[in-house]
Tab-separated table of C-alpha atoms in Angstrom:
chain	number	residue	atom	x	y	z
A	1	PHE	CA	-7.018	-15.186	10.993
A	2	LEU	CA	-9.604	-13.897	8.499
A	3	ALA	CA	-11.137	-11.691	11.186
A	4	ASN	CA	-7.748	-10.011	11.664
A	5	ILE	CA	-7.376	-9.411	7.929
A	6	ARG	CA	-10.722	-7.602	7.864
A	7	GLU	CA	-9.147	-4.849	9.954
A	8	VAL	CA	-6.292	-4.081	7.528
A	9	ASP	CA	-6.357	-1.402	4.825
A	10	ALA	CA	-4.679	-3.494	2.123
A	11	ILE	CA	-3.393	-7.014	1.500
A	12	VAL	CA	0.034	-8.123	0.291
A	13	HIS	CA	-0.175	-11.653	-1.111
A	14	VAL	CA	3.277	-13.240	-1.461
A	15	VAL	CA	3.254	-15.754	-4.314
A	16	ARG	CA	5.963	-18.312	-5.022
A	17	CYS	CA	7.489	-17.851	-8.482
A	18	PHE	CA	10.736	-19.819	-8.165
A	19	GLU	CA	11.816	-23.430	-8.461
A	20	ASP	CA	13.916	-25.035	-5.724
A	21	ASP	CA	13.946	-28.752	-4.990
A	22	ASP	CA	15.109	-28.053	-1.447
A	23	ILE	CA	12.008	-25.972	-0.648
A	24	ILE	CA	8.904	-28.129	-0.806
A	25	HIS	CA	5.623	-26.644	-2.012
A	26	VAL	CA	2.543	-27.873	-0.168
A	27	SER	CA	0.914	-28.751	-3.512
A	28	GLY	CA	4.019	-30.399	-4.925
A	29	SER	CA	4.597	-27.960	-7.788
A	30	VAL	CA	5.042	-24.273	-8.566
A	31	ASP	CA	1.840	-22.752	-9.930
A	32	PRO	CA	1.252	-19.162	-8.779
A	33	VAL	CA	-2.122	-18.846	-10.500
A	34	ARG	CA	-3.396	-21.917	-8.665
A	35	ASP	CA	-2.038	-20.571	-5.376
A	36	ILE	CA	-3.761	-17.221	-5.920
A	37	GLU	CA	-7.045	-18.924	-6.779
A	38	VAL	CA	-6.899	-21.056	-3.630
A	39	ILE	CA	-6.445	-18.034	-1.362
A	40	ASN	CA	-8.922	-15.869	-3.253
A	41	LEU	CA	-11.514	-18.639	-3.051
A	42	GLU	CA	-11.106	-18.852	0.711
A	43	LEU	CA	-11.470	-15.082	1.029
A	44	ALA	CA	-14.439	-15.011	-1.349
A	45	LEU	CA	-16.254	-17.768	0.552
A	46	SER	CA	-15.808	-15.808	3.760
A	47	ASP	CA	-17.147	-12.657	2.086
A	48	LEU	CA	-20.014	-14.619	0.577
A	49	ALA	CA	-21.109	-16.000	3.943
A	50	GLN	CA	-20.944	-12.540	5.479
A	51	LEU	CA	-22.893	-10.939	2.636
A	52	GLU	CA	-25.616	-13.574	2.757
A	53	ARG	CA	-26.127	-12.939	6.462
A	54	ARG	CA	-26.200	-9.202	5.852
A	55	VAL	CA	-28.687	-9.556	2.985
A	56	ASP	CA	-31.072	-11.498	5.215
A	57	ARG	CA	-31.054	-8.680	7.775
A	58	VAL	CA	-31.206	-5.808	5.296
A	59	ARG	CA	-33.987	-7.374	3.228
A	60	LYS	CA	-36.324	-7.216	6.226
A	61	LEU	CA	-35.461	-3.567	6.835
A	62	ALA	CA	-35.773	-2.668	3.150
A	63	ARG	CA	-39.561	-3.008	3.236
A	64	ALA	CA	-39.852	0.389	4.910
A	65	ASP	CA	-36.358	1.915	4.813
A	66	LYS	CA	-34.954	3.611	1.698
A	67	GLU	CA	-31.377	3.461	2.971
A	68	ALA	CA	-31.726	-0.276	3.514
A	69	GLN	CA	-33.138	-0.586	0.003
A	70	ALA	CA	-30.063	1.152	-1.392
A	71	GLU	CA	-27.733	-1.113	0.586
A	72	LEU	CA	-29.635	-4.204	-0.528
A	73	ALA	CA	-29.186	-3.214	-4.177
A	74	ILE	CA	-25.430	-2.930	-3.648
A	75	LEU	CA	-25.180	-6.257	-1.841
A	76	GLU	CA	-27.192	-7.995	-4.554
A	77	LYS	CA	-24.809	-6.544	-7.122
A	78	ILE	CA	-21.780	-8.052	-5.369
A	79	LEU	CA	-23.251	-11.451	-4.451
A	80	PRO	CA	-23.437	-12.940	-7.976
A	81	VAL	CA	-19.857	-11.856	-8.679
A	82	LEU	CA	-18.617	-13.748	-5.618
A	83	ASN	CA	-20.740	-16.737	-6.619
A	84	GLU	CA	-18.894	-16.769	-9.946
A	85	GLY	CA	-15.607	-17.163	-8.076
A	86	LYS	CA	-14.507	-13.584	-8.716
A	87	THR	CA	-13.534	-10.911	-6.193
A	88	ALA	CA	-15.539	-7.960	-4.923
A	89	ARG	CA	-12.766	-5.742	-6.324
A	90	GLN	CA	-14.147	-6.517	-9.768
A	91	VAL	CA	-17.461	-4.782	-8.994
A	92	GLU	CA	-17.622	-1.102	-9.940
A	93	LEU	CA	-19.136	1.043	-7.188
A	94	ASP	CA	-19.459	4.788	-6.764
A	95	ALA	CA	-18.146	6.600	-3.688
A	96	GLU	CA	-21.516	6.506	-1.912
A	97	ALA	CA	-21.891	2.758	-2.396
A	98	GLU	CA	-18.282	2.221	-1.347
A	99	ALA	CA	-18.887	4.053	1.912
A	100	MET	CA	-22.023	2.025	2.538
A	101	ILE	CA	-20.279	-1.366	2.362
A	102	LYS	CA	-17.009	-0.312	3.988
A	103	PRO	CA	-18.120	-1.383	7.506
A	104	LEU	CA	-18.433	-4.952	6.199
A	105	GLY	CA	-14.663	-5.106	5.666
A	106	LEU	CA	-14.996	-7.355	2.616
A	107	LEU	CA	-11.715	-9.201	2.165
A	108	THR	CA	-11.886	-9.376	-1.617
A	109	ARG	CA	-12.743	-5.676	-1.832
A	110	LYS	CA	-9.504	-4.594	-0.195
A	111	PRO	CA	-6.751	-3.326	-2.499
A	112	ILE	CA	-4.110	-5.979	-3.028
A	113	ILE	CA	-0.512	-6.240	-4.151
A	114	TYR	CA	0.788	-9.558	-5.432
A	115	ALA	CA	4.426	-9.863	-4.349
A	116	THR	CA	5.980	-12.400	-6.693
A	117	ASN	CA	8.838	-14.125	-4.873
A	118	VAL	CA	11.504	-15.058	-7.440
A	119	SER	CA	15.057	-16.381	-7.432
A	120	GLU	CA	17.879	-13.842	-7.456
A	121	ASP	CA	18.513	-14.557	-11.146
A	122	ASP	CA	14.976	-13.433	-12.028
A	123	LEU	CA	14.815	-10.313	-9.858
A	124	ALA	CA	15.697	-7.932	-12.696
A	125	SER	CA	13.327	-9.184	-15.389
A	126	GLY	CA	10.933	-11.644	-13.770
A	127	ASN	CA	9.946	-14.933	-15.399
A	128	ALA	CA	7.015	-16.761	-16.985
A	129	TRP	CA	5.362	-17.275	-13.593
A	130	VAL	CA	5.516	-13.543	-12.900
A	131	ASP	CA	3.857	-12.921	-16.269
A	132	GLN	CA	1.040	-15.269	-15.248
A	133	VAL	CA	0.533	-13.332	-12.024
A	134	ARG	CA	0.477	-10.047	-13.942
A	135	ALA	CA	-2.356	-11.408	-16.089
A	136	VAL	CA	-4.372	-12.350	-13.003
A	137	ALA	CA	-3.685	-8.967	-11.406
A	138	ALA	CA	-4.766	-7.071	-14.513
A	139	ALA	CA	-8.148	-8.823	-14.453
A	140	GLU	CA	-8.871	-7.655	-10.911
A	141	ASP	CA	-7.163	-4.255	-10.979
A	142	ALA	CA	-4.381	-5.349	-8.614
A	143	GLN	CA	-0.681	-4.490	-8.550
A	144	VAL	CA	2.357	-6.739	-8.930
A	145	VAL	CA	5.780	-6.274	-7.344
A	146	VAL	CA	8.767	-8.542	-7.970
A	147	ILE	CA	10.788	-9.427	-4.879
A	148	SER	CA	13.334	-12.066	-3.922
A	149	ALA	CA	13.310	-13.249	-0.326
A	150	GLN	CA	16.640	-14.919	-1.083
A	151	VAL	CA	18.194	-11.584	-2.041
A	152	GLU	CA	16.635	-9.726	0.897
A	153	SER	CA	18.088	-12.252	3.350
A	154	GLU	CA	21.555	-11.664	1.894
A	155	LEU	CA	21.240	-7.864	1.895
A	156	VAL	CA	20.752	-7.845	5.662
A	157	ASP	CA	24.379	-8.823	6.263
A	158	LEU	CA	25.931	-6.329	3.813
A	159	ASN	CA	27.087	-2.755	4.352
A	160	ASP	CA	25.907	0.031	2.046
A	161	GLU	CA	28.724	-0.326	-0.475
A	162	GLU	CA	28.483	-4.110	-0.598
A	163	ARG	CA	24.712	-3.877	-0.946
A	164	LYS	CA	25.025	-1.507	-3.883
A	165	ASP	CA	27.561	-3.742	-5.654
A	166	PHE	CA	25.468	-6.855	-5.063
A	167	LEU	CA	22.304	-5.280	-6.456
A	168	GLU	CA	24.185	-3.944	-9.481
A	169	SER	CA	25.457	-7.456	-10.179
A	170	LEU	CA	21.822	-8.582	-10.298
A	171	GLY	CA	20.884	-5.776	-12.683
A	172	VAL	CA	18.707	-3.794	-10.248
A	173	GLU	CA	19.114	-0.516	-8.362
A	174	GLU	CA	17.296	-1.548	-5.188
A	175	GLY	CA	15.920	-4.611	-3.449
A	176	GLY	CA	12.351	-5.700	-3.980
A	177	LEU	CA	11.424	-4.887	-0.394
A	178	LYS	CA	11.928	-1.156	-1.000
A	179	THR	CA	9.847	-1.419	-4.151
A	180	LEU	CA	7.121	-3.183	-2.185
A	181	ILE	CA	7.094	-0.528	0.540
A	182	ARG	CA	6.846	2.246	-2.048
A	183	ALA	CA	4.029	0.445	-3.883
A	184	THR	CA	2.153	-0.076	-0.618
A	185	TYR	CA	2.469	3.602	0.286
A	186	GLU	CA	1.148	4.578	-3.126
A	187	LEU	CA	-1.712	2.092	-2.906
A	188	LEU	CA	-2.795	3.476	0.463
A	189	GLY	CA	-2.324	7.093	-0.583
A	190	LEU	CA	0.427	7.778	1.951
A	191	ARG	CA	3.297	10.260	1.869
A	192	THR	CA	6.398	10.806	4.006
A	193	TYR	CA	7.912	14.084	5.121
A	194	PHE	CA	10.860	14.704	7.439
A	195	THR	CA	11.816	16.910	10.346
A	196	THR	CA	15.455	17.327	11.246
A	197	GLY	CA	17.494	18.925	14.004
A	198	PRO	CA	20.830	18.661	15.817
A	199	LYS	CA	19.831	15.504	17.681
A	200	GLU	CA	17.648	13.528	15.277
A	201	THR	CA	15.938	13.277	11.925
A	202	ARG	CA	12.467	11.745	11.851
A	203	ALA	CA	10.093	10.571	9.147
A	204	TRP	CA	6.366	11.235	9.470
A	205	THR	CA	3.620	9.446	7.557
A	206	ILE	CA	0.636	11.445	6.303
A	207	ARG	CA	-2.221	11.056	3.837
A	208	ALA	CA	-1.645	12.321	0.311
A	209	GLY	CA	-3.167	15.757	-0.163
A	210	MET	CA	-2.637	16.954	3.407
A	211	VAL	CA	-1.786	20.640	3.693
A	212	ALA	CA	1.050	21.897	5.893
A	213	PRO	CA	-0.986	22.548	9.087
A	214	GLN	CA	-2.508	19.053	8.915
A	215	ALA	CA	0.928	17.520	8.452
A	216	ALA	CA	2.179	19.509	11.431
A	217	GLY	CA	-0.718	18.166	13.478
A	218	VAL	CA	0.629	14.643	13.045
A	219	ILE	CA	3.509	15.692	15.319
A	220	HIS	CA	1.354	17.573	17.831
A	221	THR	CA	-2.065	19.202	17.728
A	222	ASP	CA	-0.524	22.480	18.963
A	223	PHE	CA	1.539	22.613	15.763
A	224	GLU	CA	-1.630	22.557	13.681
A	225	ARG	CA	-3.631	24.881	15.915
A	226	GLY	CA	-0.953	27.578	16.032
A	227	PHE	CA	0.539	27.050	12.567
A	228	ILE	CA	2.215	30.114	11.057
A	229	ARG	CA	4.403	28.779	8.257
A	230	ALA	CA	6.705	25.904	7.329
A	231	GLU	CA	10.287	26.307	6.170
A	232	THR	CA	10.525	23.639	3.501
A	233	VAL	CA	13.245	22.075	1.366
A	234	ALA	CA	13.234	19.005	-0.871
A	235	TYR	CA	15.047	16.016	0.615
A	236	ASP	CA	17.401	15.580	-2.365
A	237	ASP	CA	18.321	19.270	-2.308
A	238	LEU	CA	19.119	19.138	1.409
A	239	VAL	CA	21.272	16.026	1.044
A	240	ALA	CA	23.152	17.596	-1.864
A	241	ALA	CA	23.663	20.816	0.114
A	242	GLY	CA	24.852	18.924	3.179
A	243	ALA	CA	23.258	21.268	5.716
A	244	MET	CA	20.140	23.383	6.127
A	245	GLY	CA	22.224	26.561	6.284
A	246	THR	CA	23.870	25.772	2.955
A	247	ALA	CA	20.487	24.986	1.391
A	248	LYS	CA	19.223	28.380	2.587
A	249	ASP	CA	22.244	30.129	1.070
A	250	LYS	CA	21.441	28.442	-2.242
A	251	GLY	CA	17.844	29.632	-2.084
A	252	GLN	CA	16.483	26.087	-1.841
A	253	VAL	CA	14.574	26.624	1.412
A	254	ARG	CA	11.179	28.212	0.909
A	255	SER	CA	8.464	29.435	3.263
A	256	GLU	CA	5.134	27.660	2.761
A	257	GLY	CA	1.769	28.717	4.163
A	258	LYS	CA	-1.460	27.081	5.258
A	259	GLU	CA	-2.577	26.033	1.774
A	260	TYR	CA	0.630	24.236	0.819
A	261	VAL	CA	0.112	20.553	-0.045
A	262	VAL	CA	2.987	18.583	1.455
A	263	GLN	CA	5.006	16.625	-1.100
A	264	GLU	CA	6.793	13.303	-0.783
A	265	GLY	CA	10.235	13.833	0.743
A	266	ASP	CA	9.712	17.384	1.985
A	267	VAL	CA	11.930	18.366	4.918
A	268	MET	CA	9.970	20.799	7.079
A	269	LEU	CA	10.528	23.119	10.027
A	270	PHE	CA	7.220	24.339	11.431
A	271	ARG	CA	6.770	27.796	12.915
A	272	PHE	CA	3.778	28.053	15.237
A	273	ASN	CA	2.391	30.075	18.123
A	274	VAL	CA	-0.153	28.962	20.747
Protein backbone atom coordinates (compact mmCIF):
# COMPACT_ATOMS: atom_id res chain seq x y z
CA PHE A 1 0.00 0.00 0.00
CA LEU A 2 2.69 2.52 1.01
CA ALA A 3 4.74 1.59 -2.05
CA ASN A 4 1.79 2.53 -4.26
CA ILE A 5 1.39 5.88 -2.51
CA ARG A 6 5.03 6.72 -3.25
CA GLU A 7 4.13 6.88 -6.93
CA VAL A 8 1.39 9.52 -6.57
CA ASP A 9 1.88 13.28 -6.98
CA ALA A 10 -0.30 14.30 -4.03
CA ILE A 11 -2.29 12.78 -1.17
CA VAL A 12 -5.92 13.38 -0.22
CA HIS A 13 -6.49 12.34 3.40
CA VAL A 14 -10.20 11.97 4.19
CA VAL A 15 -10.81 12.70 7.87
CA ARG A 16 -14.01 11.96 9.77
CA CYS A 17 -15.55 15.12 11.25
CA PHE A 18 -19.11 13.97 11.97
CA GLU A 19 -20.91 12.12 14.73
CA ASP A 20 -23.18 9.18 13.90
CA ASP A 21 -23.93 6.35 16.31
CA ASP A 22 -24.78 4.08 13.40
CA ILE A 23 -21.29 4.42 11.88
CA ILE A 24 -18.69 2.96 14.22
CA HIS A 25 -15.23 4.51 14.42
CA VAL A 26 -12.39 2.03 14.81
CA SER A 27 -11.11 3.99 17.83
CA GLY A 28 -14.55 4.40 19.38
CA SER A 29 -14.74 8.19 19.15
CA VAL A 30 -14.46 11.08 16.70
CA ASP A 31 -11.08 12.78 16.95
CA PRO A 32 -9.73 13.99 13.59
CA VAL A 33 -6.43 15.24 15.03
CA ARG A 34 -5.73 11.81 16.51
CA ASP A 35 -6.65 10.15 13.21
CA ILE A 36 -4.31 12.45 11.28
CA GLU A 37 -1.48 11.80 13.73
CA VAL A 38 -1.92 8.03 13.42
CA ILE A 39 -1.66 8.10 9.63
CA ASN A 40 1.13 10.68 9.57
CA LEU A 41 3.11 8.61 12.06
CA GLU A 42 2.83 5.54 9.86
CA LEU A 43 3.96 7.54 6.83
CA ALA A 44 6.78 9.19 8.77
CA LEU A 45 8.08 5.86 10.07
CA SER A 46 8.17 4.55 6.52
CA ASP A 47 10.05 7.65 5.37
CA LEU A 48 12.39 7.40 8.33
CA ALA A 49 13.33 3.80 7.54
CA GLN A 50 13.93 4.69 3.91
CA LEU A 51 16.04 7.73 4.77
CA GLU A 52 18.18 5.80 7.23
CA ARG A 53 18.96 3.20 4.58
CA ARG A 54 19.76 5.94 2.09
CA VAL A 55 22.00 7.77 4.57
CA ASP A 56 24.04 4.61 5.15
CA ARG A 57 24.70 4.29 1.41
CA VAL A 58 25.32 7.97 0.74
CA ARG A 59 27.64 8.41 3.72
CA LYS A 60 30.09 5.92 2.21
CA LEU A 61 30.00 7.73 -1.14
CA ALA A 62 30.34 11.16 0.48
CA ARG A 63 33.98 10.54 1.39
CA ALA A 64 35.02 11.24 -2.19
CA ASP A 65 31.91 12.56 -3.96
CA LYS A 66 30.75 16.18 -3.62
CA GLU A 67 27.27 15.40 -4.95
CA ALA A 68 26.88 12.68 -2.34
CA GLN A 69 28.05 15.14 0.31
CA ALA A 70 25.33 17.58 -0.75
CA GLU A 71 22.68 14.86 -0.65
CA LEU A 72 23.87 13.70 2.77
CA ALA A 73 23.47 17.22 4.15
CA ILE A 74 19.88 17.32 2.91
CA LEU A 75 19.04 13.90 4.32
CA GLU A 76 20.54 14.81 7.69
CA LYS A 77 18.40 17.94 7.70
CA ILE A 78 15.20 15.91 7.23
CA LEU A 79 15.99 13.00 9.56
CA PRO A 80 15.72 14.87 12.89
CA VAL A 81 12.41 16.41 11.82
CA LEU A 82 10.94 12.95 11.18
CA ASN A 83 12.37 11.74 14.49
CA GLU A 84 10.42 14.53 16.20
CA GLY A 85 7.20 13.11 14.75
CA LYS A 86 6.82 15.88 12.18
CA THR A 87 6.52 15.59 8.40
CA ALA A 88 9.13 16.19 5.73
CA ARG A 89 6.81 18.89 4.36
CA GLN A 90 7.86 21.02 7.31
CA VAL A 91 11.48 21.15 6.12
CA GLU A 92 12.35 24.11 3.89
CA LEU A 93 14.38 23.09 0.84
CA ASP A 94 15.47 24.99 -2.24
CA ALA A 95 14.68 23.78 -5.76
CA GLU A 96 18.03 22.01 -6.14
CA ALA A 97 17.62 20.09 -2.89
CA GLU A 98 14.02 19.26 -3.79
CA ALA A 99 15.12 17.74 -7.08
CA MET A 100 17.81 15.73 -5.31
CA ILE A 101 15.41 13.98 -2.92
CA LYS A 102 12.49 13.63 -5.33
CA PRO A 103 13.51 10.10 -6.44
CA LEU A 104 13.04 8.94 -2.84
CA GLY A 105 9.30 9.61 -3.10
CA LEU A 106 9.04 10.64 0.56
CA LEU A 107 5.44 10.18 1.65
CA THR A 108 5.41 13.05 4.12
CA ARG A 109 6.99 15.38 1.56
CA LYS A 110 4.11 15.03 -0.87
CA PRO A 111 1.57 17.87 -0.95
CA ILE A 112 -1.57 16.93 0.93
CA ILE A 113 -5.19 17.98 1.14
CA TYR A 114 -7.19 17.11 4.24
CA ALA A 115 -10.76 16.40 3.14
CA THR A 116 -12.90 16.86 6.24
CA ASN A 117 -15.97 14.64 5.92
CA VAL A 118 -18.87 16.35 7.71
CA SER A 119 -22.61 15.87 8.07
CA GLU A 120 -24.86 17.68 5.61
CA ASP A 121 -25.78 20.22 8.29
CA ASP A 122 -22.13 21.28 8.62
CA LEU A 123 -21.25 21.43 4.92
CA ALA A 124 -21.75 25.20 4.66
CA SER A 125 -19.80 26.36 7.70
CA GLY A 126 -17.89 23.37 9.05
CA ASN A 127 -17.65 22.58 12.76
CA ALA A 128 -15.22 22.46 15.68
CA TRP A 129 -13.57 19.31 14.32
CA VAL A 130 -12.93 21.04 10.99
CA ASP A 131 -11.33 23.93 12.87
CA GLN A 132 -9.00 21.44 14.58
CA VAL A 133 -7.98 20.02 11.22
CA ARG A 134 -7.34 23.52 9.87
CA ALA A 135 -4.93 24.14 12.75
CA VAL A 136 -3.02 20.94 11.97
CA ALA A 137 -2.94 21.79 8.26
CA ALA A 138 -1.63 25.29 8.90
CA ALA A 139 1.32 23.88 10.84
CA GLU A 140 2.42 21.71 7.91
CA ASP A 141 1.43 23.98 5.02
CA ALA A 142 -1.41 21.70 3.90
CA GLN A 143 -4.86 22.51 2.51
CA VAL A 144 -8.30 21.72 3.91
CA VAL A 145 -11.49 21.06 1.95
CA VAL A 146 -14.90 20.46 3.53
CA ILE A 147 -16.92 17.66 1.95
CA SER A 148 -19.91 15.54 2.92
CA ALA A 149 -19.97 11.98 1.65
CA GLN A 150 -23.60 11.87 2.78
CA VAL A 151 -24.49 14.79 0.50
CA GLU A 152 -22.46 13.45 -2.43
CA SER A 153 -24.29 10.11 -2.25
CA GLU A 154 -27.63 11.93 -2.46
CA LEU A 155 -26.55 14.20 -5.33
CA VAL A 156 -25.91 11.19 -7.55
CA ASP A 157 -29.63 10.45 -7.84
CA LEU A 158 -30.75 14.04 -8.55
CA ASN A 159 -31.13 15.88 -11.85
CA ASP A 160 -29.51 19.28 -12.37
CA GLU A 161 -32.45 21.32 -11.08
CA GLU A 162 -32.98 19.10 -8.04
CA ARG A 163 -29.26 19.18 -7.31
CA LYS A 164 -29.21 22.96 -7.40
CA ASP A 165 -32.22 23.24 -5.07
CA PHE A 166 -30.77 20.70 -2.64
CA LEU A 167 -27.42 22.47 -2.42
CA GLU A 168 -29.11 25.84 -1.95
CA SER A 169 -31.10 24.38 0.94
CA LEU A 170 -27.78 23.47 2.56
CA GLY A 171 -26.39 26.97 2.02
CA VAL A 172 -23.76 26.04 -0.58
CA GLU A 173 -23.41 26.57 -4.33
CA GLU A 174 -21.71 23.27 -5.14
CA GLY A 175 -20.91 19.91 -3.59
CA GLY A 176 -17.66 19.35 -1.76
CA LEU A 177 -16.44 16.92 -4.40
CA LYS A 178 -16.20 19.70 -7.00
CA THR A 179 -14.35 21.84 -4.49
CA LEU A 180 -11.96 18.97 -3.83
CA ILE A 181 -11.28 18.42 -7.53
CA ARG A 182 -10.59 22.12 -8.04
CA ALA A 183 -8.27 22.23 -5.01
CA THR A 184 -6.40 19.16 -6.25
CA TYR A 185 -5.93 20.70 -9.70
CA GLU A 186 -4.58 23.87 -8.12
CA LEU A 187 -2.28 21.93 -5.81
CA LEU A 188 -0.80 20.00 -8.73
CA GLY A 189 -0.57 23.06 -10.97
CA LEU A 190 -3.02 21.72 -13.55
CA ARG A 191 -5.33 23.55 -15.94
CA THR A 192 -8.16 22.47 -18.24
CA TYR A 193 -8.93 23.71 -21.73
CA PHE A 194 -11.59 22.52 -24.17
CA THR A 195 -11.96 21.64 -27.82
CA THR A 196 -15.40 21.51 -29.36
CA GLY A 197 -16.95 20.48 -32.66
CA PRO A 198 -20.20 19.19 -34.18
CA LYS A 199 -19.78 15.72 -32.70
CA GLU A 200 -18.14 16.23 -29.30
CA THR A 201 -16.66 18.57 -26.75
CA ARG A 202 -13.58 17.39 -24.88
CA ALA A 203 -11.61 18.60 -21.89
CA TRP A 204 -7.81 18.41 -21.90
CA THR A 205 -5.57 18.59 -18.85
CA ILE A 206 -2.30 20.52 -19.07
CA ARG A 207 0.32 21.97 -16.73
CA ALA A 208 -0.14 25.58 -15.66
CA GLY A 209 2.02 27.89 -17.74
CA MET A 210 1.90 25.84 -20.94
CA VAL A 211 1.82 27.92 -24.11
CA ALA A 212 -0.61 27.20 -26.95
CA PRO A 213 1.65 24.88 -29.02
CA GLN A 214 2.43 22.76 -25.94
CA ALA A 215 -1.26 22.52 -25.11
CA ALA A 216 -1.96 21.48 -28.70
CA GLY A 217 0.69 18.78 -28.37
CA VAL A 218 -1.36 17.12 -25.65
CA ILE A 219 -3.87 16.21 -28.37
CA HIS A 220 -1.28 15.17 -30.96
CA THR A 221 2.39 15.92 -31.51
CA ASP A 222 1.60 17.07 -35.08
CA PHE A 223 -0.52 19.87 -33.61
CA GLU A 224 2.48 21.19 -31.71
CA ARG A 225 5.00 20.65 -34.49
CA GLY A 226 2.93 22.43 -37.14
CA PHE A 227 1.22 24.99 -34.89
CA ILE A 228 0.13 28.19 -36.64
CA ARG A 229 -2.39 29.80 -34.31
CA ALA A 230 -5.27 29.00 -31.96
CA GLU A 231 -8.74 30.49 -32.23
CA THR A 232 -9.62 31.01 -28.59
CA VAL A 233 -12.69 32.00 -26.58
CA ALA A 234 -13.39 31.91 -22.85
CA TYR A 235 -15.71 29.09 -21.79
CA ASP A 236 -18.23 31.40 -20.07
CA ASP A 237 -18.38 33.67 -23.12
CA LEU A 238 -19.03 30.72 -25.44
CA VAL A 239 -21.78 29.33 -23.22
CA ALA A 240 -23.43 32.75 -23.00
CA ALA A 241 -23.19 33.18 -26.78
CA GLY A 242 -24.61 29.72 -27.42
CA ALA A 243 -22.47 28.98 -30.47
CA MET A 244 -18.97 29.65 -31.77
CA GLY A 245 -20.36 31.64 -34.70
CA THR A 246 -22.27 33.95 -32.37
CA ALA A 247 -19.19 34.40 -30.18
CA LYS A 248 -17.21 35.39 -33.29
CA ASP A 249 -19.88 37.93 -34.27
CA LYS A 250 -19.57 39.45 -30.81
CA GLY A 251 -15.81 39.72 -31.15
CA GLN A 252 -15.18 37.26 -28.32
CA VAL A 253 -13.07 34.84 -30.36
CA ARG A 254 -9.45 35.88 -30.65
CA SER A 255 -6.44 34.51 -32.52
CA GLU A 256 -3.57 33.53 -30.23
CA GLY A 257 0.00 32.76 -31.28
CA LYS A 258 2.87 30.61 -30.09
CA GLU A 259 3.61 32.63 -26.95
CA TYR A 260 0.07 32.59 -25.57
CA VAL A 261 -0.21 31.00 -22.11
CA VAL A 262 -3.36 28.88 -22.05
CA GLN A 263 -5.84 29.90 -19.35
CA GLU A 264 -8.24 27.81 -17.32
CA GLY A 265 -11.44 27.23 -19.30
CA ASP A 266 -10.16 28.35 -22.69
CA VAL A 267 -12.01 26.83 -25.65
CA MET A 268 -9.50 26.41 -28.48
CA LEU A 269 -9.46 25.53 -32.17
CA PHE A 270 -5.92 24.86 -33.35
CA ARG A 271 -4.71 25.73 -36.84
CA PHE A 272 -1.64 23.78 -37.90
CA ASN A 273 0.25 22.59 -40.96
CA VAL A 274 2.63 19.61 -41.23
